[in-house]
Short mmCIF file of C-alpha atoms and ligand atoms in Angstrom, two decimals:
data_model
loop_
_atom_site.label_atom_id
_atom_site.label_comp_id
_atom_site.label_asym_id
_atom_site.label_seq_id
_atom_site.Cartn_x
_atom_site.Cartn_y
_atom_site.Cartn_z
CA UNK A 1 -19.72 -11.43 -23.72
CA UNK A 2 -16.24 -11.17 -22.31
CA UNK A 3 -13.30 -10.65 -24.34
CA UNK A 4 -9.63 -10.60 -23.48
CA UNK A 5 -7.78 -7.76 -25.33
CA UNK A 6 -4.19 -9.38 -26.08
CA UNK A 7 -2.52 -5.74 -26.19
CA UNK A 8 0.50 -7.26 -26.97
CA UNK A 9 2.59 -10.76 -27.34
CA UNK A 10 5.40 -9.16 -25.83
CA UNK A 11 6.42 -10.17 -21.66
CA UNK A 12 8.85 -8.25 -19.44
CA UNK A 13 8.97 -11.90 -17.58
CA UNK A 14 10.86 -15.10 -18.42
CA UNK A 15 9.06 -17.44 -15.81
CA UNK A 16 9.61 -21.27 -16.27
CA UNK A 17 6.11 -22.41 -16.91
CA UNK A 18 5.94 -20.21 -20.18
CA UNK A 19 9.30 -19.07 -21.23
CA UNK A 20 11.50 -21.72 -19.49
CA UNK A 21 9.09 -24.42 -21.24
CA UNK A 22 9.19 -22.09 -24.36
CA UNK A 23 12.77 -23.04 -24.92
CA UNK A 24 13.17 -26.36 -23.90
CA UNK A 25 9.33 -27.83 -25.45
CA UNK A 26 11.03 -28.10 -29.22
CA UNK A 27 8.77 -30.82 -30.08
CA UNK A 28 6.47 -29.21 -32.71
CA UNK A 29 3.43 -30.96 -32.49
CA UNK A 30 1.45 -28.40 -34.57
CA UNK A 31 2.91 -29.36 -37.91
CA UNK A 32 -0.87 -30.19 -39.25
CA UNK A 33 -1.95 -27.34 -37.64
CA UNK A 34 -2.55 -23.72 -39.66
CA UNK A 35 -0.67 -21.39 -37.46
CA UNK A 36 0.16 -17.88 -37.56
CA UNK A 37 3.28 -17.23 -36.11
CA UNK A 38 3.84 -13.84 -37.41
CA UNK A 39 1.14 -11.85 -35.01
CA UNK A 40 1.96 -7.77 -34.65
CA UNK A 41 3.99 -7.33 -31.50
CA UNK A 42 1.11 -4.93 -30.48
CA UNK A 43 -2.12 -4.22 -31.43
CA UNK A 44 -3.23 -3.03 -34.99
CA UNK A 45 -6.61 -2.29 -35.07
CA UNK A 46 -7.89 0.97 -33.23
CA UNK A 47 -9.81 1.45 -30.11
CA UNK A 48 -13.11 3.04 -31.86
CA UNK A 49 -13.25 -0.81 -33.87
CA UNK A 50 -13.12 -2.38 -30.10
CA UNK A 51 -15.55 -0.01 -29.36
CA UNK A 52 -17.92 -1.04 -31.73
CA UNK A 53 -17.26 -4.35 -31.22
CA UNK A 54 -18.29 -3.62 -27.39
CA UNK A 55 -21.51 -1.26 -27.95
CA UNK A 56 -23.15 -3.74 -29.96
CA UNK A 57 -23.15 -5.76 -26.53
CA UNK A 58 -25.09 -3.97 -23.27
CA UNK A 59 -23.10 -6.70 -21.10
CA UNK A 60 -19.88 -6.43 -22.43
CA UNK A 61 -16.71 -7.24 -20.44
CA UNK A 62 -13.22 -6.19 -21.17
CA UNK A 63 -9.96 -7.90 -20.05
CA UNK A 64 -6.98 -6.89 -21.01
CA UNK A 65 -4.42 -9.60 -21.51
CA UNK A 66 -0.74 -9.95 -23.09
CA UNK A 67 1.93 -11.09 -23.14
CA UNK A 68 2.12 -8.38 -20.36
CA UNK A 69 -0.63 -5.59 -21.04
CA UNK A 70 0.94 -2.86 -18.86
CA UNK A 71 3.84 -3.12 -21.74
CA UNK A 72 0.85 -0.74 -23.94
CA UNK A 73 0.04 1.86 -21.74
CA UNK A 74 -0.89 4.30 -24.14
CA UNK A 75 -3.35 1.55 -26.25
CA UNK A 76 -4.68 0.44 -23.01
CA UNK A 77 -5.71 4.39 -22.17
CA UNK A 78 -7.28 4.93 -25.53
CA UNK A 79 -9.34 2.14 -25.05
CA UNK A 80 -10.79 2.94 -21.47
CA UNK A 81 -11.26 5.95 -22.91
CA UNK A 82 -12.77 5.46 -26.06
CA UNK A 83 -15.02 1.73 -25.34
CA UNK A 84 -18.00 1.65 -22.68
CA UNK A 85 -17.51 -1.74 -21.27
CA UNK A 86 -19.87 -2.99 -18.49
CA UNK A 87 -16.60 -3.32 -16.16
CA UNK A 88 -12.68 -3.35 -16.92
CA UNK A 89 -10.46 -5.91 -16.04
CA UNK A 90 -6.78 -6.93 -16.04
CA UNK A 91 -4.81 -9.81 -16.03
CA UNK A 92 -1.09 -8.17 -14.99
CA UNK A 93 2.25 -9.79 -14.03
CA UNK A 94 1.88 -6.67 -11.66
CA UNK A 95 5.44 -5.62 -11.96
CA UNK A 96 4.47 -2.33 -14.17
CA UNK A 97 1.38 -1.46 -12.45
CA UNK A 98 3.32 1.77 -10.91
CA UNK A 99 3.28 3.05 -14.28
CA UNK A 100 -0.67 3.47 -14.84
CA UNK A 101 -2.12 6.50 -13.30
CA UNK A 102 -4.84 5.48 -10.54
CA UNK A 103 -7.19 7.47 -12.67
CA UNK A 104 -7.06 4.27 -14.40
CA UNK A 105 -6.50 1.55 -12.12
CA UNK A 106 -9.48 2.52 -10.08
CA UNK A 107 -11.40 2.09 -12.36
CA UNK A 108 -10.69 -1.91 -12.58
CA UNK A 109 -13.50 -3.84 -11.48
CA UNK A 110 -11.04 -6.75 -11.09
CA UNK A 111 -7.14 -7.34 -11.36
CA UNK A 112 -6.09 -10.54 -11.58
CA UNK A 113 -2.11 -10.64 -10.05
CA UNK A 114 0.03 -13.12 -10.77
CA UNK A 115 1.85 -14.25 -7.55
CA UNK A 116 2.60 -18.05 -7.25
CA UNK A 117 3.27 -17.67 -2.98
CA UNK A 118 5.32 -17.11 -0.70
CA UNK A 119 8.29 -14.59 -2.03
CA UNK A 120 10.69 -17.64 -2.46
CA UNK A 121 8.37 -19.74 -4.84
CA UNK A 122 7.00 -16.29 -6.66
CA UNK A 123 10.57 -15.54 -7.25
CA UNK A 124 11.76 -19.47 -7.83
CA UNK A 125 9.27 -19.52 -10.94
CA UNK A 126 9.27 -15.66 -12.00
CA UNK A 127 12.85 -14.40 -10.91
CA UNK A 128 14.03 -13.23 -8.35
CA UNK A 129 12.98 -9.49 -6.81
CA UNK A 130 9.48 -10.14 -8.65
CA UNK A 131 8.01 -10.83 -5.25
CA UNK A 132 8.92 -7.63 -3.71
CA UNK A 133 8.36 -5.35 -7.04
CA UNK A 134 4.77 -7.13 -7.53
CA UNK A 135 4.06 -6.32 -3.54
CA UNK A 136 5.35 -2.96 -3.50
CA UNK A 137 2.88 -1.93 -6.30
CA UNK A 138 -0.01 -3.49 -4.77
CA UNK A 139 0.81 -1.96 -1.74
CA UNK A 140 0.62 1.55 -4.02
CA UNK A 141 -2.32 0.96 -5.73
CA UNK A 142 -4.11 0.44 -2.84
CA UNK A 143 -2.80 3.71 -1.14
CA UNK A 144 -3.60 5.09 -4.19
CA UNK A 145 -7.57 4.15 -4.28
CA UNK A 146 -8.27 0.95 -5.92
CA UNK A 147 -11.09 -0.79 -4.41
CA UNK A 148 -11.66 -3.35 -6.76
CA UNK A 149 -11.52 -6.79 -6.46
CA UNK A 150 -7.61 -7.97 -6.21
CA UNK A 151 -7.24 -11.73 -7.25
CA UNK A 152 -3.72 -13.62 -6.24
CA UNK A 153 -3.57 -15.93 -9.69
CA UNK A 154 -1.23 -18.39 -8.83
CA UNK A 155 0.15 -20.75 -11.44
CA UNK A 156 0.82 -24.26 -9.95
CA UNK A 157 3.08 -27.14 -10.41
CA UNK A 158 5.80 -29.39 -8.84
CA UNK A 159 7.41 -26.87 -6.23
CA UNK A 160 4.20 -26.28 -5.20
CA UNK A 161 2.74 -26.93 -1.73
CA UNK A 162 -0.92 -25.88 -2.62
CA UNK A 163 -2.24 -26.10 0.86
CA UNK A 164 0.81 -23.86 2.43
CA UNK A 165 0.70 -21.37 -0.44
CA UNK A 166 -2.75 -20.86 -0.78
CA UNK A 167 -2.87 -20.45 3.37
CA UNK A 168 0.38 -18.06 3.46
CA UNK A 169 -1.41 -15.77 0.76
CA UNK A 170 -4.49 -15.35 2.72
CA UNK A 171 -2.67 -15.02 5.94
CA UNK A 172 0.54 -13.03 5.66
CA UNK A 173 1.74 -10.31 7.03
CA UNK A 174 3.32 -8.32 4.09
CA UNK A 175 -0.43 -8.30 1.71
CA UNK A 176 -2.39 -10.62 2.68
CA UNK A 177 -5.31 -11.37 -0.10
CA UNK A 178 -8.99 -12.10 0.42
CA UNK A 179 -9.27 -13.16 -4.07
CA UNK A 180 -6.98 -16.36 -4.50
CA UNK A 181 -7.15 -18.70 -7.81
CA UNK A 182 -5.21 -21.44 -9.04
CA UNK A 183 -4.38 -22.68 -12.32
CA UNK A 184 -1.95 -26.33 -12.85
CA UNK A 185 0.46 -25.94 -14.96
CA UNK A 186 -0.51 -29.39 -16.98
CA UNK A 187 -1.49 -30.22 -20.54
CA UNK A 188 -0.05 -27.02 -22.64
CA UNK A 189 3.49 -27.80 -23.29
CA UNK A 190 4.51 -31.18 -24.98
CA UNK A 191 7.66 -32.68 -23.91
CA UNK A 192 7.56 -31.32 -20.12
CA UNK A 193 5.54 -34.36 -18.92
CA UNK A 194 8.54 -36.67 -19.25
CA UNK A 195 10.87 -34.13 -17.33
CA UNK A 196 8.39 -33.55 -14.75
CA UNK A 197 7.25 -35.70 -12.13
CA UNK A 198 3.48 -34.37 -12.63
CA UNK A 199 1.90 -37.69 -11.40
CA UNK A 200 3.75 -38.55 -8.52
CA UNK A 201 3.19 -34.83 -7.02
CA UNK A 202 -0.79 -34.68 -7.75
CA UNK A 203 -1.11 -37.78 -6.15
CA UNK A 204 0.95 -37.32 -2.95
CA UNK A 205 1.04 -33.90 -2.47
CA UNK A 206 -1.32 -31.26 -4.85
CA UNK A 207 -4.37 -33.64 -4.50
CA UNK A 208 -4.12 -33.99 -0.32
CA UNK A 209 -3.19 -30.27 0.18
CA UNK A 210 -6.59 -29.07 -2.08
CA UNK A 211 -8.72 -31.68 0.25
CA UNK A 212 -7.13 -29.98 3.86
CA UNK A 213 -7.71 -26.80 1.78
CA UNK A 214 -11.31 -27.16 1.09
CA UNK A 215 -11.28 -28.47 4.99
CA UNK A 216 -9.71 -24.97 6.19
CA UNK A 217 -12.14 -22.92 3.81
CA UNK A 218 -15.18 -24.11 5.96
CA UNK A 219 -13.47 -23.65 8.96
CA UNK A 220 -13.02 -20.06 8.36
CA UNK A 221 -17.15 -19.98 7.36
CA UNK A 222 -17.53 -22.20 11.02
CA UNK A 223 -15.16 -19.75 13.07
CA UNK A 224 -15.30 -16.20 11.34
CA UNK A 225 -18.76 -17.02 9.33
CA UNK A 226 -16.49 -15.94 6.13
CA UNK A 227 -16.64 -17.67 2.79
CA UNK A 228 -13.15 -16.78 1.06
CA UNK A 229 -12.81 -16.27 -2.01
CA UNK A 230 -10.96 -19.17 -3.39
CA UNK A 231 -12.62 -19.40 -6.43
CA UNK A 232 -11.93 -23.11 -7.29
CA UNK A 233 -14.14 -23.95 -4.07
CA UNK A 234 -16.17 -20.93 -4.61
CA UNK A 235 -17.46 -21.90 -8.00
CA UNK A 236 -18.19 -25.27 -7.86
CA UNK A 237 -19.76 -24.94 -4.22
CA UNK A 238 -22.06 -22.62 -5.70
CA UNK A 239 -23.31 -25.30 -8.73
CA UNK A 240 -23.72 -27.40 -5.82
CA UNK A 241 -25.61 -24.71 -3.41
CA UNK A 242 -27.37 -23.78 -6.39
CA UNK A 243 -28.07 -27.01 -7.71
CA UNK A 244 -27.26 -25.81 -10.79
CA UNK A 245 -25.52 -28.32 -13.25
CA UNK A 246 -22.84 -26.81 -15.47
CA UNK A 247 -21.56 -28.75 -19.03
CA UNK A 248 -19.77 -25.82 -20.10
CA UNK A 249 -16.34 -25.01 -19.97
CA UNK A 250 -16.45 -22.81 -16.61
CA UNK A 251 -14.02 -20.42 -17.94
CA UNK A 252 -16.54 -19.67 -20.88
CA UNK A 253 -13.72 -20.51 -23.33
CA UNK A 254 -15.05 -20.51 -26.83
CA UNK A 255 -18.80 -19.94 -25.69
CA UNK A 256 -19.13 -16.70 -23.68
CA UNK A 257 -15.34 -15.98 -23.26
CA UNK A 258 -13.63 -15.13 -26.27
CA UNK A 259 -10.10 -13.44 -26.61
CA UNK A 260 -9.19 -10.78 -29.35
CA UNK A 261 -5.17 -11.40 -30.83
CA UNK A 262 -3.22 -8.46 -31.60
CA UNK A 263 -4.47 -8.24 -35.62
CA UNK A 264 -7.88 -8.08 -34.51
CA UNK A 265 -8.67 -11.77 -35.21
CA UNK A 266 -10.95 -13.24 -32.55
CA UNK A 267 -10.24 -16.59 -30.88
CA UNK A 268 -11.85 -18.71 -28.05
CA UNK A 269 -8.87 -18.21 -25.51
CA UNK A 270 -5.70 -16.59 -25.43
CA UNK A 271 -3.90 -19.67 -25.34
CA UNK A 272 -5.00 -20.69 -28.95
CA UNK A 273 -3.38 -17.81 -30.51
CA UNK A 274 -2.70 -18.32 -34.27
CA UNK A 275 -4.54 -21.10 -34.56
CA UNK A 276 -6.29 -20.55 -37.89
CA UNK A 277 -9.07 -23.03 -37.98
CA UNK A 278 -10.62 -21.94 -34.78
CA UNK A 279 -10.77 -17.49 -35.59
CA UNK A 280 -14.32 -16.84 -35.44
CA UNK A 281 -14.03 -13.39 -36.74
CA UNK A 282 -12.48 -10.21 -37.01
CA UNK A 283 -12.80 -7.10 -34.33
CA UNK A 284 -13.81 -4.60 -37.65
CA UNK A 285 -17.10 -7.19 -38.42
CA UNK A 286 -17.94 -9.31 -35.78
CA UNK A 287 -21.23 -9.16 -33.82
CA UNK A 288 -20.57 -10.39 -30.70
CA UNK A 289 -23.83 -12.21 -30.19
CA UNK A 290 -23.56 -13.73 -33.12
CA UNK A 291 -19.44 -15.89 -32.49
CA UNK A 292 -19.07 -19.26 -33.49
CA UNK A 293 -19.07 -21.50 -30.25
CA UNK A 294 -16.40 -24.19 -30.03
CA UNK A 295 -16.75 -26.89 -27.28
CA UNK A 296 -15.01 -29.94 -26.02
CA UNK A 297 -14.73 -33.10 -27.74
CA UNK A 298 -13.82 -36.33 -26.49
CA UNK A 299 -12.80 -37.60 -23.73
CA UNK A 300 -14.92 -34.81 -21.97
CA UNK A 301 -18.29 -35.74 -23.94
CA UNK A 302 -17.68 -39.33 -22.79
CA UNK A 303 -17.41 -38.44 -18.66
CA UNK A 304 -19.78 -38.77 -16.15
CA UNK A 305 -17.73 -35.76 -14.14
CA UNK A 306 -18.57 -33.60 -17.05
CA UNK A 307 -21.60 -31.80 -15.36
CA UNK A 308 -19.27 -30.61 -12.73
CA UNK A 309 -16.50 -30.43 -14.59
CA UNK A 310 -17.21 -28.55 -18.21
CA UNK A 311 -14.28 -29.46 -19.87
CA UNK A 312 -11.20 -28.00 -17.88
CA UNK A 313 -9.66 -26.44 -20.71
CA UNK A 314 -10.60 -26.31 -24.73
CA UNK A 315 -7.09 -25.73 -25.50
CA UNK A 316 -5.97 -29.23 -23.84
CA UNK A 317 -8.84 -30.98 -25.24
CA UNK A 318 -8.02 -29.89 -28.84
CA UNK A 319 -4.25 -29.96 -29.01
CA UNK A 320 -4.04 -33.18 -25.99
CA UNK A 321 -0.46 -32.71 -25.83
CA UNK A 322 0.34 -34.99 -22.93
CA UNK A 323 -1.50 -38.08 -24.59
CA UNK A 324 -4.56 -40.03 -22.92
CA UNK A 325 -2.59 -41.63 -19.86
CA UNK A 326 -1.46 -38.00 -18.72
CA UNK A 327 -4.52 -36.50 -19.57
CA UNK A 328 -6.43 -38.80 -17.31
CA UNK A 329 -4.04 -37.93 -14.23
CA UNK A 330 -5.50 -34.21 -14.61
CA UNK A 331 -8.81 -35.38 -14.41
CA UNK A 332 -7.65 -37.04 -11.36
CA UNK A 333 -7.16 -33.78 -9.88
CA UNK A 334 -10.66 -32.63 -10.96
CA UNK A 335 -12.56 -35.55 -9.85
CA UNK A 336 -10.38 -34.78 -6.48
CA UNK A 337 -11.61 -31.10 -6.46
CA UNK A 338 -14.89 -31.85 -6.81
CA UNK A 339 -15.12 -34.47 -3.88
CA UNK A 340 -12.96 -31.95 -1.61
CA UNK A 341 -15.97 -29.41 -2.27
CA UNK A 342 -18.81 -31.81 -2.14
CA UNK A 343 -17.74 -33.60 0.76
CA UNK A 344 -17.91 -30.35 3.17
CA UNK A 345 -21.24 -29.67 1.87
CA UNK A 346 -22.97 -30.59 4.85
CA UNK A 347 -21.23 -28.11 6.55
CA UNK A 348 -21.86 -25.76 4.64
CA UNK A 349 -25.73 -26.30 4.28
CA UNK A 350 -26.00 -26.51 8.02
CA UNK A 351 -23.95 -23.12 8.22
CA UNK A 352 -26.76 -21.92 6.19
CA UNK A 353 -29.43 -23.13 7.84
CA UNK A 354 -28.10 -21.76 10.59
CA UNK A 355 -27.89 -18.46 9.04
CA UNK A 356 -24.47 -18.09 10.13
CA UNK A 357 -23.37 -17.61 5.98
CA UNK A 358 -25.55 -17.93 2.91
CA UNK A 359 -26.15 -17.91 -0.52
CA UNK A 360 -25.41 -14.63 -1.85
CA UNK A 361 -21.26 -15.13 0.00
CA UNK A 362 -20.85 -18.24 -2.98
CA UNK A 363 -21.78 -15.43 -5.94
CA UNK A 364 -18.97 -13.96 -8.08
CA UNK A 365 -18.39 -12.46 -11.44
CA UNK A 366 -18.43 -15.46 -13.53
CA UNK A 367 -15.45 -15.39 -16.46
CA UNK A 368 -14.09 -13.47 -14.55
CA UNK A 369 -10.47 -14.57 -15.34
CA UNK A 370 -10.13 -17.33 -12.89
CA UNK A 371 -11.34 -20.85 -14.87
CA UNK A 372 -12.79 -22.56 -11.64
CA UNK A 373 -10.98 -25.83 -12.65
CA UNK A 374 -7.30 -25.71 -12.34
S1 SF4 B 401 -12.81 -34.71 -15.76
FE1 SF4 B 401 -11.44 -34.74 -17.53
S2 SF4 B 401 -12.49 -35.89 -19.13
FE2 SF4 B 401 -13.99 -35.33 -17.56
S3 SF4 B 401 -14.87 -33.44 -18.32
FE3 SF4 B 401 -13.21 -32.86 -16.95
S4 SF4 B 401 -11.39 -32.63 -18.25
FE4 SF4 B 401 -12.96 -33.73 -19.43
S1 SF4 B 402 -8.87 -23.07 -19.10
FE1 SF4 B 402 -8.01 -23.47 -21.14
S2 SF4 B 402 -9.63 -22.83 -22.55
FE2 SF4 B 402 -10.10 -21.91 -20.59
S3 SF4 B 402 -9.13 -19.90 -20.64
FE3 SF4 B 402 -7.67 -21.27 -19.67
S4 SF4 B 402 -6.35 -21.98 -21.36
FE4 SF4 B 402 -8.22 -21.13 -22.28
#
């Protein structure tokens, strides 16, 4: 199982698609809804409980998640060393990662970085300086030893070109990154729709720049015989190598990927924080074989794309705060993913049967952090 440690609801960022939207989304929607709004700023259960919680599991994986996690260096440290995890992993705004001793850093299997870009649309949605301060400690944990895997997580929306983003990160100068995912920002906020032009853009812009995307990825496996890591591609091009059919949610939300709030209360993604009716138990008692699974409902048990889909998200499908029209325009961008992917698969299985790349360059840690769907 994987589980994302929310150290702490607390963020040393105010970036638009979460705090901006935090102030202007007033429209409470979640009126019928249980929630616990009064979560401990940090965590309150100790690191032996996660550690039982984790032994009872040979392939346990531990993320840890916030707010911003780096904010709890001193829980974090107890924990690595007090739990025996198959592998660490962090999901970091990357602006206090100077403060963790590379004792500790290297021994990340994965960190997940938030950088939206270039440094003008990193520092357009996170502030500005967070491009350079985020760089600058890359740059140092590297020199420092970590050879883990270092995923640019880029969140996504209407000042985003995807195709000259996702090209700049794996091509610049200044840190260039072989570990790139996306995620949209679409479906968790409730009254952004209507001031955002969400629609319009996917159509004409995000949905073009993913297909000359997907085009450039098998260029790079034609030219340099290198399949990059862009895990979007990466994952459903290897259902499709694979032949494999998923109808899970690929980010294992609610059935392999569970997240752990600050009380100790476990949930099936960070996103659904508070949300009473869907805890599945408790870090002190749970056996993590044994959680509750929670999967999609309607319109995703309805759709033929939901093989290659899995869901998208549990957290849109249950609260479906953009409505049925809007949610539909998402799917757009799926159904557009998947046909970017599938239609350079004869490329790709001539490459192979050529020899030239093959089947083991598609594998990855799976729940890994990156959802495979934007
Ligand atoms: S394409 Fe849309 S409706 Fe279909 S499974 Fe994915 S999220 Fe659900
Ligand atoms: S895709 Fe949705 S359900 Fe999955 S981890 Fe992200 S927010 Fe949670």
């Amino acid at each position: 199982m994987f589980f994302q440690v929310i150290l702490t609801t607390s963020c040393n960022s105010e970036c638009r698609y979460c705090y901006g939207e935090a102030l202007e989304d007033m429209d409470d929607d979640s009126a019928d809804l249980d929630v616990d709004y009064d979560l401990p700023r940090k965590i309150n259960y100790s690191a032996d409980q996660l550690a039982r919680l984790c032994k009872q599991d040979p392939y346990c994986v531990l993320t840890f998640y916030g707010g911003e996690p780096l904010l709890c260096l001193e829980e974090m440290k107890q924990i690595m060393d007090k739990t025996k995890p198959q592998f660490f992993m962090l999901q970091t705004n990357g602006l206090l990662l100077d403060r963790l001793e590379p004792d500790y850093v290297n021994r990340f299997h994965t960190i997940l970085v938030s950088v939206d870009g270039d440094e003008m649309l990193t520092d357009f949605y996170r502030g500005p300086g967070t491009f350079r301060k985020v760089i600058r400690n890359l740059r140092l944990i590297t020199d420092n030893g970590f050879r883990g895997e270092l995923i640019a997580r880029m969140t996504v929306m209407e000042n985003t070109d995807i195709y000259k983003q996702v090209k700049w990160l794996l091509e610049n100068q200044e840190f260039p990154f072989s570990s790139v995912h996306w995620q949209l920002n679409a479906g968790f906020w409730k009254t952004d729709y209507v001031r955002r032009g969400f629609e319009k853009w996917s159509r004409e812009d995000y949905n073009i720049g993913v297909r000359k995307l997907a085009e450039l990825w098998v260029d790079k496996m034609e030219n340099d015989a290198v399949v990059l890591r862009l895990y979007p591609f990466l994952g459903i091009a290897e259902s499709l190598v694979s032949g494999e059919k998923e109808a899970f949610l690929r980010c294992g939300g609610g059935w392999i990927n569970y997240a752990i709030q600050t009380d100790g209360q476990i949930i099936p993604c960070p996103t659904m924080w508070g949300m009473k009716a869907h805890y599945v138990g408790h870090v002190t008692a749970a056996n993590p074989l044994k959680l509750v699974k929670e999967f999609v409902s309607e319109p995703c048990t309805d759709c033929a794309n939901l093989k290659s889909c899995g869901g998208r998200c549990l957290y849109a499908n249950v609260m479906k705060r953009w409505g049925a029209q809007a949610y539909d325009q998402v799917c757009d961008t799926v159904r557009n993913l998947v046909n970017a992917v599938a239609s350079q698969m004869p490329r790709i299985d001539n490459l192979m049967k050529k020899g030239r790349i093959n089947f083991r360059d598609f594998e990855y840690v799976r729940f890994n952090g990156c959802e495979i769907i934007p």
